[in-house]
């Protein structure tokens, strides 16, 4: 079955450490997205990519970085500059760049040690 | 700027009772509207979408939503709630401009009493 796979499901970060969250899709979707979810704040967009080798900042990009070297993959790095990284991170994809339903992975929960 | 408001943070209904979750949007043109559901620790699942046409939209799991342009609303309804419907529900509006971006409301948590 096609879908989006996020790994790991749980991740712990030490102070000053960068960590990378994986997102892989086999839906042949062009666009991919990263969201951060905090209780009571809904989903906030971190980065999005409409095509390979191109990506744009979302509303809360500071302290995060991404790459899009392959259509299927859109990893997110949470850098040490992100001072409050504890959250639930969701990756999504959509067919194209017109407003379309986004398909979501099951998320990664990141916590600080 | 586009925005989505879900006025109710928590709603509790009895099993078998009807449900209505409210969603109001701010948008300058005809919006693309979505409702998603999220179970604890899971991703979001699309319930239904509105792009154009009939303003009453049917979705999965027995849900429906009605687009009311005059009220800038897109409320989600279900005639009879099941215990398995307990989850968090998100309304979203699609941003025009060839980005594919969605703006999400803050979510409504539904609790179902036996």
PDB file of C-alpha atoms in Angstrom:
ATOM      1  CA  UNK A   1       0.000   0.000   0.000  1.00  0.00           C
ATOM      2  CA  UNK A   2       1.176   3.501  -0.737  1.00  0.00           C
ATOM      3  CA  UNK A   3       1.773   5.846   2.093  1.00  0.00           C
ATOM      4  CA  UNK A   4       4.131   7.976   4.120  1.00  0.00           C
ATOM      5  CA  UNK A   5       6.617   6.451   6.530  1.00  0.00           C
ATOM      6  CA  UNK A   6       8.112   8.504   9.323  1.00  0.00           C
ATOM      7  CA  UNK A   7      10.920   7.227  11.494  1.00  0.00           C
ATOM      8  CA  UNK A   8      11.716   6.898  14.258  1.00  0.00           C
ATOM      9  CA  UNK A   9       8.424   7.048  16.130  1.00  0.00           C
ATOM     10  CA  UNK A  10      10.180   8.365  19.260  1.00  0.00           C
ATOM     11  CA  UNK A  11      13.404  10.350  19.358  1.00  0.00           C
ATOM     12  CA  UNK A  12      15.402  11.875  22.160  1.00  0.00           C
ATOM     13  CA  UNK A  13      17.807  14.751  21.766  1.00  0.00           C
ATOM     14  CA  UNK A  14      20.622  15.831  24.030  1.00  0.00           C
ATOM     15  CA  UNK A  15      21.444  19.484  24.530  1.00  0.00           C
ATOM     16  CA  UNK A  16      23.508  20.848  21.641  1.00  0.00           C
ATOM     17  CA  UNK A  17      22.780  17.900  19.390  1.00  0.00           C
ATOM     18  CA  UNK A  18      21.307  17.891  15.904  1.00  0.00           C
ATOM     19  CA  UNK A  19      18.817  15.154  15.105  1.00  0.00           C
ATOM     20  CA  UNK A  20      17.262  14.118  11.800  1.00  0.00           C
ATOM     21  CA  UNK A  21      13.715  12.898  11.306  1.00  0.00           C
ATOM     22  CA  UNK A  22      13.066  10.716   8.306  1.00  0.00           C
ATOM     23  CA  UNK A  23      10.092  10.996   5.945  1.00  0.00           C
ATOM     24  CA  UNK A  24       9.644   8.717   2.942  1.00  0.00           C
ATOM     25  CA  UNK A  25       6.637   8.503   0.603  1.00  0.00           C
ATOM     26  CA  UNK A  26       5.786   6.061  -2.159  1.00  0.00           C
ATOM     27  CA  UNK A  27       2.722   7.932  -3.406  1.00  0.00           C
ATOM     28  CA  UNK A  28       4.629   9.618  -6.252  1.00  0.00           C
ATOM     29  CA  UNK A  29       3.585  12.977  -4.831  1.00  0.00           C
ATOM     30  CA  UNK A  30       5.440  16.092  -5.910  1.00  0.00           C
ATOM     31  CA  UNK A  31       4.893  18.191  -2.792  1.00  0.00           C
ATOM     32  CA  UNK A  32       5.992  17.398   0.753  1.00  0.00           C
ATOM     33  CA  UNK A  33       5.556  19.230   4.039  1.00  0.00           C
ATOM     34  CA  UNK A  34       6.798  19.236   7.617  1.00  0.00           C
ATOM     35  CA  UNK A  35       4.575  20.351  10.496  1.00  0.00           C
ATOM     36  CA  UNK A  36       5.126  20.796  14.176  1.00  0.00           C
ATOM     37  CA  UNK A  37       2.237  20.021  16.523  1.00  0.00           C
ATOM     38  CA  UNK A  38       2.038  21.345  20.074  1.00  0.00           C
ATOM     39  CA  UNK A  39      -0.978  20.897  22.366  1.00  0.00           C
ATOM     40  CA  UNK A  40      -3.616  23.533  21.702  1.00  0.00           C
ATOM     41  CA  UNK A  41      -1.764  25.073  18.759  1.00  0.00           C
ATOM     42  CA  UNK A  42      -2.839  22.937  15.855  1.00  0.00           C
ATOM     43  CA  UNK A  43      -0.315  22.280  13.108  1.00  0.00           C
ATOM     44  CA  UNK A  44       2.326  24.824  12.201  1.00  0.00           C
ATOM     45  CA  UNK A  45       4.227  24.592   8.930  1.00  0.00           C
ATOM     46  CA  UNK A  46       8.007  24.317   9.208  1.00  0.00           C
ATOM     47  CA  UNK A  47       9.155  23.733   5.625  1.00  0.00           C
ATOM     48  CA  UNK A  48       7.628  22.596   2.367  1.00  0.00           C
ATOM     49  CA  UNK A  49       8.922  21.402  -0.960  1.00  0.00           C
ATOM     50  CA  UNK A  50       7.086  21.508  -4.263  1.00  0.00           C
ATOM     51  CA  UNK A  51       9.766  19.796  -6.336  1.00  0.00           C
ATOM     52  CA  UNK A  52      13.060  17.979  -5.971  1.00  0.00           C
ATOM     53  CA  UNK A  53      16.023  20.185  -5.028  1.00  0.00           C
ATOM     54  CA  UNK A  54      13.763  23.045  -3.998  1.00  0.00           C
ATOM     55  CA  UNK A  55      12.096  23.950  -0.691  1.00  0.00           C
ATOM     56  CA  UNK A  56      10.669  26.969   1.095  1.00  0.00           C
ATOM     57  CA  UNK A  57      10.423  28.108   4.675  1.00  0.00           C
ATOM     58  CA  UNK A  58       7.101  27.854   6.409  1.00  0.00           C
ATOM     59  CA  UNK A  59       5.916  29.830   9.397  1.00  0.00           C
ATOM     60  CA  UNK A  60       8.369  28.468  11.987  1.00  0.00           C
ATOM     61  CA  UNK A  61      11.526  27.479  10.072  1.00  0.00           C
ATOM     62  CA  UNK A  62      14.075  28.881  12.544  1.00  0.00           C
ATOM     63  CA  UNK A  63      16.193  26.108  14.074  1.00  0.00           C
ATOM     64  CA  UNK A  64      15.239  23.581  11.400  1.00  0.00           C
ATOM     65  CA  UNK A  65      16.707  22.507   8.067  1.00  0.00           C
ATOM     66  CA  UNK A  66      15.560  20.198   5.266  1.00  0.00           C
ATOM     67  CA  UNK A  67      16.745  18.675   2.022  1.00  0.00           C
ATOM     68  CA  UNK A  68      14.918  17.264  -1.007  1.00  0.00           C
ATOM     69  CA  UNK A  69      17.418  15.269  -3.028  1.00  0.00           C
ATOM     70  CA  UNK A  70      14.899  12.616  -4.056  1.00  0.00           C
ATOM     71  CA  UNK A  71      11.203  12.858  -4.803  1.00  0.00           C
ATOM     72  CA  UNK A  72      10.440  10.201  -2.218  1.00  0.00           C
ATOM     73  CA  UNK A  73      12.390  11.662   0.683  1.00  0.00           C
ATOM     74  CA  UNK A  74      12.166  14.868   2.716  1.00  0.00           C
ATOM     75  CA  UNK A  75      14.232  14.615   5.917  1.00  0.00           C
ATOM     76  CA  UNK A  76      13.992  17.251   8.629  1.00  0.00           C
ATOM     77  CA  UNK A  77      16.953  18.178  10.834  1.00  0.00           C
ATOM     78  CA  UNK A  78      16.237  19.763  14.185  1.00  0.00           C
ATOM     79  CA  UNK A  79      19.359  21.753  14.975  1.00  0.00           C
ATOM     80  CA  UNK A  80      20.782  22.832  18.305  1.00  0.00           C
ATOM     81  CA  UNK A  81      19.524  26.333  17.466  1.00  0.00           C
ATOM     82  CA  UNK A  82      15.970  25.144  18.060  1.00  0.00           C
ATOM     83  CA  UNK A  83      15.677  25.834  21.777  1.00  0.00           C
ATOM     84  CA  UNK A  84      12.306  24.244  22.339  1.00  0.00           C
ATOM     85  CA  UNK A  85      12.223  21.177  20.093  1.00  0.00           C
ATOM     86  CA  UNK A  86       9.939  18.993  22.201  1.00  0.00           C
ATOM     87  CA  UNK A  87       6.895  18.386  20.004  1.00  0.00           C
ATOM     88  CA  UNK A  88       5.129  15.966  17.698  1.00  0.00           C
ATOM     89  CA  UNK A  89       6.402  16.262  14.117  1.00  0.00           C
ATOM     90  CA  UNK A  90       4.237  15.340  11.151  1.00  0.00           C
ATOM     91  CA  UNK A  91       5.270  14.863   7.552  1.00  0.00           C
ATOM     92  CA  UNK A  92       2.739  15.131   4.732  1.00  0.00           C
ATOM     93  CA  UNK A  93       2.607  14.985   0.965  1.00  0.00           C
ATOM     94  CA  UNK A  94       0.219  16.036  -1.774  1.00  0.00           C
ATOM     95  CA  UNK A  95      -0.198  15.414  -5.467  1.00  0.00           C
ATOM     96  CA  UNK A  96       0.641  18.902  -6.626  1.00  0.00           C
ATOM     97  CA  UNK A  97       0.750  22.514  -5.689  1.00  0.00           C
ATOM     98  CA  UNK A  98      -2.892  23.435  -6.107  1.00  0.00           C
ATOM     99  CA  UNK A  99      -4.708  23.044  -2.800  1.00  0.00           C
ATOM    100  CA  UNK A 100      -5.104  19.295  -2.533  1.00  0.00           C
ATOM    101  CA  UNK A 101      -5.658  16.922   0.340  1.00  0.00           C
ATOM    102  CA  UNK A 102      -2.458  16.203   2.158  1.00  0.00           C
ATOM    103  CA  UNK A 103      -1.617  12.662   3.218  1.00  0.00           C
ATOM    104  CA  UNK A 104       0.085  12.328   6.586  1.00  0.00           C
ATOM    105  CA  UNK A 105       2.569  10.005   8.198  1.00  0.00           C
ATOM    106  CA  UNK A 106       2.130   8.755  11.747  1.00  0.00           C
ATOM    107  CA  UNK A 107       4.519  11.286  13.229  1.00  0.00           C
ATOM    108  CA  UNK A 108       7.684  11.400  15.299  1.00  0.00           C
ATOM    109  CA  UNK A 109       7.639  12.498  18.916  1.00  0.00           C
ATOM    110  CA  UNK A 110      10.824  14.350  19.829  1.00  0.00           C
ATOM    111  CA  UNK A 111      11.807  14.882  23.439  1.00  0.00           C
ATOM    112  CA  UNK A 112      14.774  16.447  25.211  1.00  0.00           C
ATOM    113  CA  UNK A 113      16.954  14.338  27.488  1.00  0.00           C
TER     114      UNK A 113
ATOM    115  CA  UNK B   1      -4.545  36.850   5.643  1.00  0.00           C
ATOM    116  CA  UNK B   2      -6.221  33.490   5.580  1.00  0.00           C
ATOM    117  CA  UNK B   3      -7.135  31.955   8.909  1.00  0.00           C
ATOM    118  CA  UNK B   4      -9.210  29.166  10.378  1.00  0.00           C
ATOM    119  CA  UNK B   5     -10.971  29.271  13.739  1.00  0.00           C
ATOM    120  CA  UNK B   6     -12.401  26.331  15.592  1.00  0.00           C
ATOM    121  CA  UNK B   7     -14.267  27.970  18.479  1.00  0.00           C
ATOM    122  CA  UNK B   8     -14.616  24.837  20.597  1.00  0.00           C
ATOM    123  CA  UNK B   9     -11.456  23.380  22.120  1.00  0.00           C
ATOM    124  CA  UNK B  10     -13.245  20.459  23.792  1.00  0.00           C
ATOM    125  CA  UNK B  11     -16.652  18.940  23.166  1.00  0.00           C
ATOM    126  CA  UNK B  12     -18.269  16.064  25.048  1.00  0.00           C
ATOM    127  CA  UNK B  13     -21.263  14.207  23.637  1.00  0.00           C
ATOM    128  CA  UNK B  14     -23.045  11.029  24.638  1.00  0.00           C
ATOM    129  CA  UNK B  15     -22.757   8.004  22.417  1.00  0.00           C
ATOM    130  CA  UNK B  16     -25.630   7.978  19.945  1.00  0.00           C
ATOM    131  CA  UNK B  17     -26.141  11.733  20.143  1.00  0.00           C
ATOM    132  CA  UNK B  18     -25.666  14.059  17.197  1.00  0.00           C
ATOM    133  CA  UNK B  19     -22.485  16.067  16.734  1.00  0.00           C
ATOM    134  CA  UNK B  20     -21.612  19.399  15.192  1.00  0.00           C
ATOM    135  CA  UNK B  21     -18.076  20.787  15.190  1.00  0.00           C
ATOM    136  CA  UNK B  22     -17.720  24.388  14.183  1.00  0.00           C
ATOM    137  CA  UNK B  23     -15.220  25.862  11.748  1.00  0.00           C
ATOM    138  CA  UNK B  24     -14.995  29.465  10.564  1.00  0.00           C
ATOM    139  CA  UNK B  25     -12.542  30.672   7.958  1.00  0.00           C
ATOM    140  CA  UNK B  26     -11.251  33.967   6.719  1.00  0.00           C
ATOM    141  CA  UNK B  27     -10.506  33.987   3.023  1.00  0.00           C
ATOM    142  CA  UNK B  28     -10.952  36.417   0.149  1.00  0.00           C
ATOM    143  CA  UNK B  29     -12.156  33.978  -2.472  1.00  0.00           C
ATOM    144  CA  UNK B  30     -13.900  30.648  -2.731  1.00  0.00           C
ATOM    145  CA  UNK B  31     -11.940  28.471  -0.361  1.00  0.00           C
ATOM    146  CA  UNK B  32     -10.763  24.911  -0.562  1.00  0.00           C
ATOM    147  CA  UNK B  33     -11.841  23.392   2.763  1.00  0.00           C
ATOM    148  CA  UNK B  34     -10.923  20.181   4.552  1.00  0.00           C
ATOM    149  CA  UNK B  35     -11.738  18.273   7.726  1.00  0.00           C
ATOM    150  CA  UNK B  36      -9.190  15.875   9.227  1.00  0.00           C
ATOM    151  CA  UNK B  37      -9.321  13.542  12.229  1.00  0.00           C
ATOM    152  CA  UNK B  38      -6.398  12.539  14.438  1.00  0.00           C
ATOM    153  CA  UNK B  39      -6.324   9.708  16.947  1.00  0.00           C
ATOM    154  CA  UNK B  40      -3.799  10.025  19.806  1.00  0.00           C
ATOM    155  CA  UNK B  41      -0.214   9.542  18.654  1.00  0.00           C
ATOM    156  CA  UNK B  42      -1.247   9.159  15.027  1.00  0.00           C
ATOM    157  CA  UNK B  43      -1.184  11.207  11.871  1.00  0.00           C
ATOM    158  CA  UNK B  44      -4.146  13.012  10.353  1.00  0.00           C
ATOM    159  CA  UNK B  45      -6.745  11.271   8.219  1.00  0.00           C
ATOM    160  CA  UNK B  46      -8.854  13.152   5.689  1.00  0.00           C
ATOM    161  CA  UNK B  47     -12.591  13.007   6.457  1.00  0.00           C
ATOM    162  CA  UNK B  48     -13.898  15.140   3.618  1.00  0.00           C
ATOM    163  CA  UNK B  49     -13.135  18.111   1.378  1.00  0.00           C
ATOM    164  CA  UNK B  50     -14.977  20.925  -0.360  1.00  0.00           C
ATOM    165  CA  UNK B  51     -13.686  22.476  -3.567  1.00  0.00           C
ATOM    166  CA  UNK B  52     -16.834  23.634  -5.360  1.00  0.00           C
ATOM    167  CA  UNK B  53     -20.349  22.563  -6.275  1.00  0.00           C
ATOM    168  CA  UNK B  54     -22.814  21.065  -3.825  1.00  0.00           C
ATOM    169  CA  UNK B  55     -22.369  22.783  -0.481  1.00  0.00           C
ATOM    170  CA  UNK B  56     -23.226  19.645   1.500  1.00  0.00           C
ATOM    171  CA  UNK B  57     -20.281  17.287   1.356  1.00  0.00           C
ATOM    172  CA  UNK B  58     -20.300  13.647   2.410  1.00  0.00           C
ATOM    173  CA  UNK B  59     -17.208  12.068   3.884  1.00  0.00           C
ATOM    174  CA  UNK B  60     -15.973   8.865   5.419  1.00  0.00           C
ATOM    175  CA  UNK B  61     -17.170   7.325   8.699  1.00  0.00           C
ATOM    176  CA  UNK B  62     -20.642   8.863   8.333  1.00  0.00           C
ATOM    177  CA  UNK B  63     -19.482  12.487   8.561  1.00  0.00           C
ATOM    178  CA  UNK B  64     -20.773  15.364   6.485  1.00  0.00           C
ATOM    179  CA  UNK B  65     -20.030  19.078   6.329  1.00  0.00           C
ATOM    180  CA  UNK B  66     -21.872  22.072   4.973  1.00  0.00           C
ATOM    181  CA  UNK B  67     -20.220  25.061   3.344  1.00  0.00           C
ATOM    182  CA  UNK B  68     -22.030  28.316   4.087  1.00  0.00           C
ATOM    183  CA  UNK B  69     -20.441  31.209   2.270  1.00  0.00           C
ATOM    184  CA  UNK B  70     -22.598  33.846   3.989  1.00  0.00           C
ATOM    185  CA  UNK B  71     -21.395  32.680   7.393  1.00  0.00           C
ATOM    186  CA  UNK B  72     -17.818  31.779   6.332  1.00  0.00           C
ATOM    187  CA  UNK B  73     -18.397  28.417   7.958  1.00  0.00           C
ATOM    188  CA  UNK B  74     -17.732  24.772   7.202  1.00  0.00           C
ATOM    189  CA  UNK B  75     -19.210  22.850  10.117  1.00  0.00           C
ATOM    190  CA  UNK B  76     -18.760  19.101  10.494  1.00  0.00           C
ATOM    191  CA  UNK B  77     -21.738  16.967  11.492  1.00  0.00           C
ATOM    192  CA  UNK B  78     -22.578  13.389  12.345  1.00  0.00           C
ATOM    193  CA  UNK B  79     -26.101  12.235  13.202  1.00  0.00           C
ATOM    194  CA  UNK B  80     -25.092   9.561  15.737  1.00  0.00           C
ATOM    195  CA  UNK B  81     -21.695   9.489  17.416  1.00  0.00           C
ATOM    196  CA  UNK B  82     -19.885   6.233  18.202  1.00  0.00           C
ATOM    197  CA  UNK B  83     -17.315   5.787  20.971  1.00  0.00           C
ATOM    198  CA  UNK B  84     -14.666   5.264  18.292  1.00  0.00           C
ATOM    199  CA  UNK B  85     -15.206   8.841  17.072  1.00  0.00           C
ATOM    200  CA  UNK B  86     -13.378  10.186  20.123  1.00  0.00           C
ATOM    201  CA  UNK B  87     -10.384  12.000  18.631  1.00  0.00           C
ATOM    202  CA  UNK B  88      -9.118  15.438  17.682  1.00  0.00           C
ATOM    203  CA  UNK B  89     -10.645  17.115  14.649  1.00  0.00           C
ATOM    204  CA  UNK B  90      -8.979  19.739  12.498  1.00  0.00           C
ATOM    205  CA  UNK B  91     -10.480  22.082   9.938  1.00  0.00           C
ATOM    206  CA  UNK B  92      -8.151  23.438   7.246  1.00  0.00           C
ATOM    207  CA  UNK B  93      -8.265  25.879   4.341  1.00  0.00           C
ATOM    208  CA  UNK B  94      -6.153  25.595   1.222  1.00  0.00           C
ATOM    209  CA  UNK B  95      -3.995  28.556   0.288  1.00  0.00           C
ATOM    210  CA  UNK B  96      -4.172  29.611  -3.329  1.00  0.00           C
ATOM    211  CA  UNK B  97      -0.999  30.515  -5.155  1.00  0.00           C
ATOM    212  CA  UNK B  98       0.433  27.182  -6.272  1.00  0.00           C
ATOM    213  CA  UNK B  99       2.032  26.255  -2.979  1.00  0.00           C
ATOM    214  CA  UNK B 100      -0.235  23.426  -1.861  1.00  0.00           C
ATOM    215  CA  UNK B 101      -0.155  24.882   1.626  1.00  0.00           C
ATOM    216  CA  UNK B 102      -2.952  24.352   4.108  1.00  0.00           C
ATOM    217  CA  UNK B 103      -3.786  26.494   7.132  1.00  0.00           C
ATOM    218  CA  UNK B 104      -5.113  24.495  10.059  1.00  0.00           C
ATOM    219  CA  UNK B 105      -7.406  25.452  12.878  1.00  0.00           C
ATOM    220  CA  UNK B 106      -6.325  24.741  16.438  1.00  0.00           C
ATOM    221  CA  UNK B 107      -8.399  21.582  16.654  1.00  0.00           C
ATOM    222  CA  UNK B 108     -11.382  20.354  18.636  1.00  0.00           C
ATOM    223  CA  UNK B 109     -11.049  17.396  20.961  1.00  0.00           C
ATOM    224  CA  UNK B 110     -14.131  15.197  21.010  1.00  0.00           C
ATOM    225  CA  UNK B 111     -14.895  13.074  24.043  1.00  0.00           C
ATOM    226  CA  UNK B 112     -17.688  10.498  23.815  1.00  0.00           C
ATOM    227  CA  UNK B 113     -19.545   9.476  26.974  1.00  0.00           C
ATOM    228  CA  UNK B 114     -20.926   5.935  27.159  1.00  0.00           C
TER     229      UNK B 114
END
